[in-house]
Amino acid sequence: MIRPDTLADLPVLFVMAARPEYGPALQARITPLMTGIGPVEAAVQLTAALAGMAEKPRLVVSLGSAGSARLAQTQVYQVGSVAYRDMDASALGFERGCTPLLDLPAVVDLPHRIPGIPVASLATGASIVSGAGYGGIVQDMVDMETFAILRVCQHFDLPLIGLRGISDGAEDLRGLSDWTQYLEIIDGRLAEAIDALEGALARGDIRV
């Protein structure tokens, strides 16, 4: 059974999608819940894990890679806001990105901030984005899990921090290696971000 890690004496649950993103630097620090790729898998696995925990975490951290056509490749950013790019009920009169009959804006802010880590906006969806696909996306970066993780956290009344390293997007994707080529670098930088998070929790810069 998955258990939260402990950072600054607080139980923190780290959530990742895929093992290629979980390199040696992260392995030395955390034991994340691995959900599988995409919003459905993320929602199912995180819901099941949290429902089965005798002691809930105080904080959930979604981390891994992301694509971006405008941000620096291999750099890590924290998620300032997240949108659900697949949701489009505009034919019924709803704003694009808003789930019908759900009292939630198209863009949801994540209020907790780790000092020293740049902030960027994120769009979650079930498709891989490449090349011209970025032209229709307002947000700075894209992933496939964080919005789903946010909705689960809202259900369980848990705060969420998102950390993403930019693995691709500067050029069109041609195959799996275009995603994995920078994951070793991102692994080390995500580990540094976790160290910064631990320091922020210990100092009281982040209160959960």
CSV table of C-alpha atoms in Angstrom, one decimal, residues 21-207:
chain,number,residue,atom,x,y,z
A,21,GLU,CA,10.3,10.2,-15.2
A,22,TYR,CA,11.3,8.6,-11.9
A,23,GLY,CA,15.1,8.7,-12.0
A,24,PRO,CA,17.8,8.1,-9.4
A,25,ALA,CA,17.7,11.6,-7.9
A,26,LEU,CA,14.0,11.3,-7.2
A,27,GLN,CA,14.4,7.7,-6.1
A,28,ALA,CA,16.8,8.8,-3.4
A,29,ARG,CA,14.1,11.2,-2.0
A,30,ILE,CA,10.6,10.0,-2.5
A,31,THR,CA,8.4,7.0,-3.2
A,32,PRO,CA,5.6,8.3,-5.4
A,33,LEU,CA,2.2,6.9,-6.3
A,34,MET,CA,2.5,5.9,-10.0
A,35,THR,CA,-0.8,6.4,-11.7
A,36,GLY,CA,-0.1,5.6,-15.3
A,37,ILE,CA,-0.5,8.1,-18.1
A,38,GLY,CA,-3.5,10.4,-18.8
A,39,PRO,CA,-6.3,12.0,-16.8
A,40,VAL,CA,-8.4,8.9,-16.4
A,41,GLU,CA,-5.6,6.8,-15.0
A,42,ALA,CA,-4.5,9.7,-12.7
A,43,ALA,CA,-8.0,10.2,-11.3
A,44,VAL,CA,-8.7,6.5,-10.8
A,45,GLN,CA,-5.4,5.6,-9.1
A,46,LEU,CA,-5.2,8.7,-6.9
A,47,THR,CA,-8.8,8.3,-5.7
A,48,ALA,CA,-8.3,4.6,-4.9
A,49,ALA,CA,-5.1,5.4,-3.0
A,50,LEU,CA,-6.5,8.3,-1.0
A,51,ALA,CA,-9.7,6.4,-0.2
A,52,GLY,CA,-7.6,3.5,1.2
A,53,MET,CA,-5.3,5.5,3.4
A,54,ALA,CA,-5.8,5.4,7.1
A,55,GLU,CA,-3.9,8.7,7.5
A,56,LYS,CA,-4.3,11.2,4.7
A,57,PRO,CA,-1.4,13.4,3.5
A,58,ARG,CA,-1.3,17.1,4.4
A,59,LEU,CA,-0.2,17.9,0.8
A,60,VAL,CA,-0.2,16.3,-2.6
A,61,VAL,CA,2.5,17.1,-5.2
A,62,SER,CA,2.0,16.3,-8.9
A,63,LEU,CA,5.3,16.1,-10.6
A,64,GLY,CA,6.9,14.9,-13.8
A,65,SER,CA,7.5,16.2,-17.3
A,66,ALA,CA,5.6,18.6,-19.5
A,67,GLY,CA,5.7,19.9,-23.0
A,68,SER,CA,6.1,23.6,-24.0
A,69,ALA,CA,6.8,25.5,-27.1
A,70,ARG,CA,7.7,28.7,-25.2
A,71,LEU,CA,9.4,27.7,-21.9
A,72,ALA,CA,13.0,26.6,-21.5
A,73,GLN,CA,13.6,22.9,-22.2
A,74,THR,CA,14.8,20.9,-19.1
A,75,GLN,CA,13.9,23.7,-16.7
A,76,VAL,CA,11.4,23.0,-13.8
A,77,TYR,CA,8.4,25.2,-13.3
A,78,GLN,CA,5.7,25.2,-10.6
A,79,VAL,CA,2.1,25.2,-11.7
A,80,GLY,CA,0.5,28.6,-11.0
A,81,SER,CA,-2.8,27.6,-12.6
A,82,VAL,CA,-4.3,24.6,-14.4
A,83,ALA,CA,-6.9,24.2,-17.1
A,84,TYR,CA,-8.7,21.2,-18.7
A,85,ARG,CA,-8.0,21.7,-22.4
A,86,ASP,CA,-10.1,18.7,-23.5
A,87,MET,CA,-13.4,20.1,-22.1
A,88,ASP,CA,-15.4,21.9,-24.7
A,89,ALA,CA,-19.2,22.2,-24.2
A,90,SER,CA,-19.4,25.6,-26.0
A,91,ALA,CA,-22.1,24.2,-28.3
A,92,LEU,CA,-24.3,24.3,-25.2
A,93,GLY,CA,-23.4,27.8,-24.3
A,94,PHE,CA,-20.7,27.0,-21.7
A,95,GLU,CA,-17.3,28.6,-21.7
A,96,ARG,CA,-14.7,26.4,-23.3
A,97,GLY,CA,-12.7,24.6,-20.5
A,98,CYS,CA,-15.7,24.7,-18.1
A,99,THR,CA,-17.3,21.4,-17.2
A,100,PRO,CA,-21.1,21.8,-17.5
A,101,LEU,CA,-23.0,22.3,-14.3
A,102,LEU,CA,-19.8,22.3,-12.2
A,103,ASP,CA,-19.1,25.5,-10.3
A,104,LEU,CA,-15.5,25.7,-11.3
A,105,PRO,CA,-13.8,28.3,-13.5
A,106,ALA,CA,-12.0,27.3,-16.8
A,107,VAL,CA,-8.7,28.1,-15.1
A,108,VAL,CA,-8.0,27.1,-11.5
A,109,ASP,CA,-5.3,28.8,-9.5
A,110,LEU,CA,-2.9,26.7,-7.3
A,111,PRO,CA,-2.1,29.1,-4.5
A,112,HIS,CA,0.9,27.5,-2.8
A,113,ARG,CA,4.3,28.7,-4.0
A,114,ILE,CA,7.8,27.4,-3.5
A,115,PRO,CA,10.2,30.4,-3.3
A,116,GLY,CA,12.8,30.5,-6.0
A,117,ILE,CA,11.0,28.3,-8.6
A,118,PRO,CA,9.5,30.0,-11.6
A,119,VAL,CA,5.7,29.8,-12.0
A,120,ALA,CA,3.9,28.8,-15.3
A,121,SER,CA,0.4,28.0,-16.4
A,122,LEU,CA,-0.5,24.5,-17.3
A,123,ALA,CA,-3.2,22.8,-19.6
A,124,THR,CA,-4.1,19.2,-19.0
A,125,GLY,CA,-5.5,16.9,-21.6
A,126,ALA,CA,-5.5,13.3,-22.9
A,127,SER,CA,-3.6,14.0,-26.1
A,128,ILE,CA,0.1,14.5,-26.8
A,129,VAL,CA,0.7,18.1,-28.1
A,130,SER,CA,3.4,18.7,-30.8
A,131,GLY,CA,4.3,21.4,-33.3
A,132,ALA,CA,1.3,23.4,-34.6
A,133,GLY,CA,-0.8,21.9,-31.8
A,134,TYR,CA,0.6,24.4,-29.4
A,135,GLY,CA,-1.0,27.2,-31.4
A,136,GLY,CA,-4.4,26.7,-29.9
A,137,ILE,CA,-3.2,26.5,-26.3
A,138,VAL,CA,-3.1,29.6,-24.2
A,139,GLN,CA,-1.2,28.1,-21.2
A,140,ASP,CA,2.6,28.0,-21.0
A,141,MET,CA,2.9,24.2,-20.8
A,142,VAL,CA,0.9,21.0,-21.2
A,143,ASP,CA,0.6,17.7,-19.4
A,144,MET,CA,-1.8,14.8,-19.1
A,145,GLU,CA,-2.6,14.4,-15.4
A,146,THR,CA,-2.5,17.5,-13.2
A,147,PHE,CA,-6.1,18.8,-13.7
A,148,ALA,CA,-7.4,15.3,-12.9
A,149,ILE,CA,-5.2,15.2,-9.8
A,150,LEU,CA,-6.5,18.6,-8.8
A,151,ARG,CA,-10.2,17.4,-9.0
A,152,VAL,CA,-9.3,14.5,-6.7
A,153,CYS,CA,-7.6,16.8,-4.3
A,154,GLN,CA,-10.6,19.1,-4.2
A,155,HIS,CA,-12.8,16.1,-3.4
A,156,PHE,CA,-10.6,15.1,-0.5
A,157,ASP,CA,-10.0,18.7,0.6
A,158,LEU,CA,-6.2,18.5,0.1
A,159,PRO,CA,-3.9,21.2,-1.2
A,160,LEU,CA,-1.9,20.5,-4.4
A,161,ILE,CA,1.4,21.7,-5.7
A,162,GLY,CA,2.4,21.0,-9.3
A,163,LEU,CA,6.0,20.7,-10.5
A,164,ARG,CA,6.9,20.1,-14.1
A,165,GLY,CA,10.1,19.8,-16.0
A,166,ILE,CA,10.0,20.7,-19.7
A,167,SER,CA,10.9,17.6,-21.7
A,168,ASP,CA,9.8,18.5,-25.2
A,169,GLY,CA,8.0,21.1,-27.4
A,170,ALA,CA,10.9,23.1,-29.0
A,171,GLU,CA,10.6,20.8,-32.0
A,172,ASP,CA,8.0,18.5,-33.5
A,173,LEU,CA,7.8,15.1,-31.8
A,174,ARG,CA,8.9,12.2,-34.0
A,175,GLY,CA,9.0,9.3,-31.5
A,176,LEU,CA,9.4,8.2,-27.8
A,177,SER,CA,13.0,9.3,-27.6
A,178,ASP,CA,12.0,12.9,-28.2
A,179,TRP,CA,10.2,12.7,-24.8
A,180,THR,CA,12.7,10.7,-22.9
A,181,GLN,CA,16.0,12.4,-24.0
A,182,TYR,CA,16.0,15.0,-21.2
A,183,LEU,CA,14.3,13.1,-18.5
A,184,GLU,CA,17.6,12.4,-16.7
A,185,ILE,CA,18.3,16.1,-16.4
A,186,ILE,CA,14.7,16.8,-15.3
A,187,ASP,CA,15.0,14.1,-12.7
A,188,GLY,CA,17.8,16.0,-11.0
A,189,ARG,CA,16.1,19.3,-11.2
A,190,LEU,CA,12.8,18.0,-9.8
A,191,ALA,CA,14.8,16.5,-6.9
A,192,GLU,CA,16.2,20.0,-6.3
A,193,ALA,CA,12.7,21.4,-6.3
A,194,ILE,CA,11.6,18.8,-3.7
A,195,ASP,CA,14.5,20.0,-1.5
A,196,ALA,CA,13.3,23.5,-1.9
A,197,LEU,CA,9.8,22.4,-1.0
A,198,GLU,CA,11.1,20.8,2.1
A,199,GLY,CA,12.9,23.9,3.1
A,200,ALA,CA,9.8,26.0,2.5
A,201,LEU,CA,7.7,23.8,4.6
A,202,ALA,CA,10.2,23.7,7.4
A,203,ARG,CA,10.5,27.6,7.4
A,204,GLY,CA,6.7,28.0,7.3
A,205,ASP,CA,6.8,29.7,3.8
A,206,ILE,CA,4.2,27.1,2.8
A,207,ARG,CA,1.5,26.3,5.3
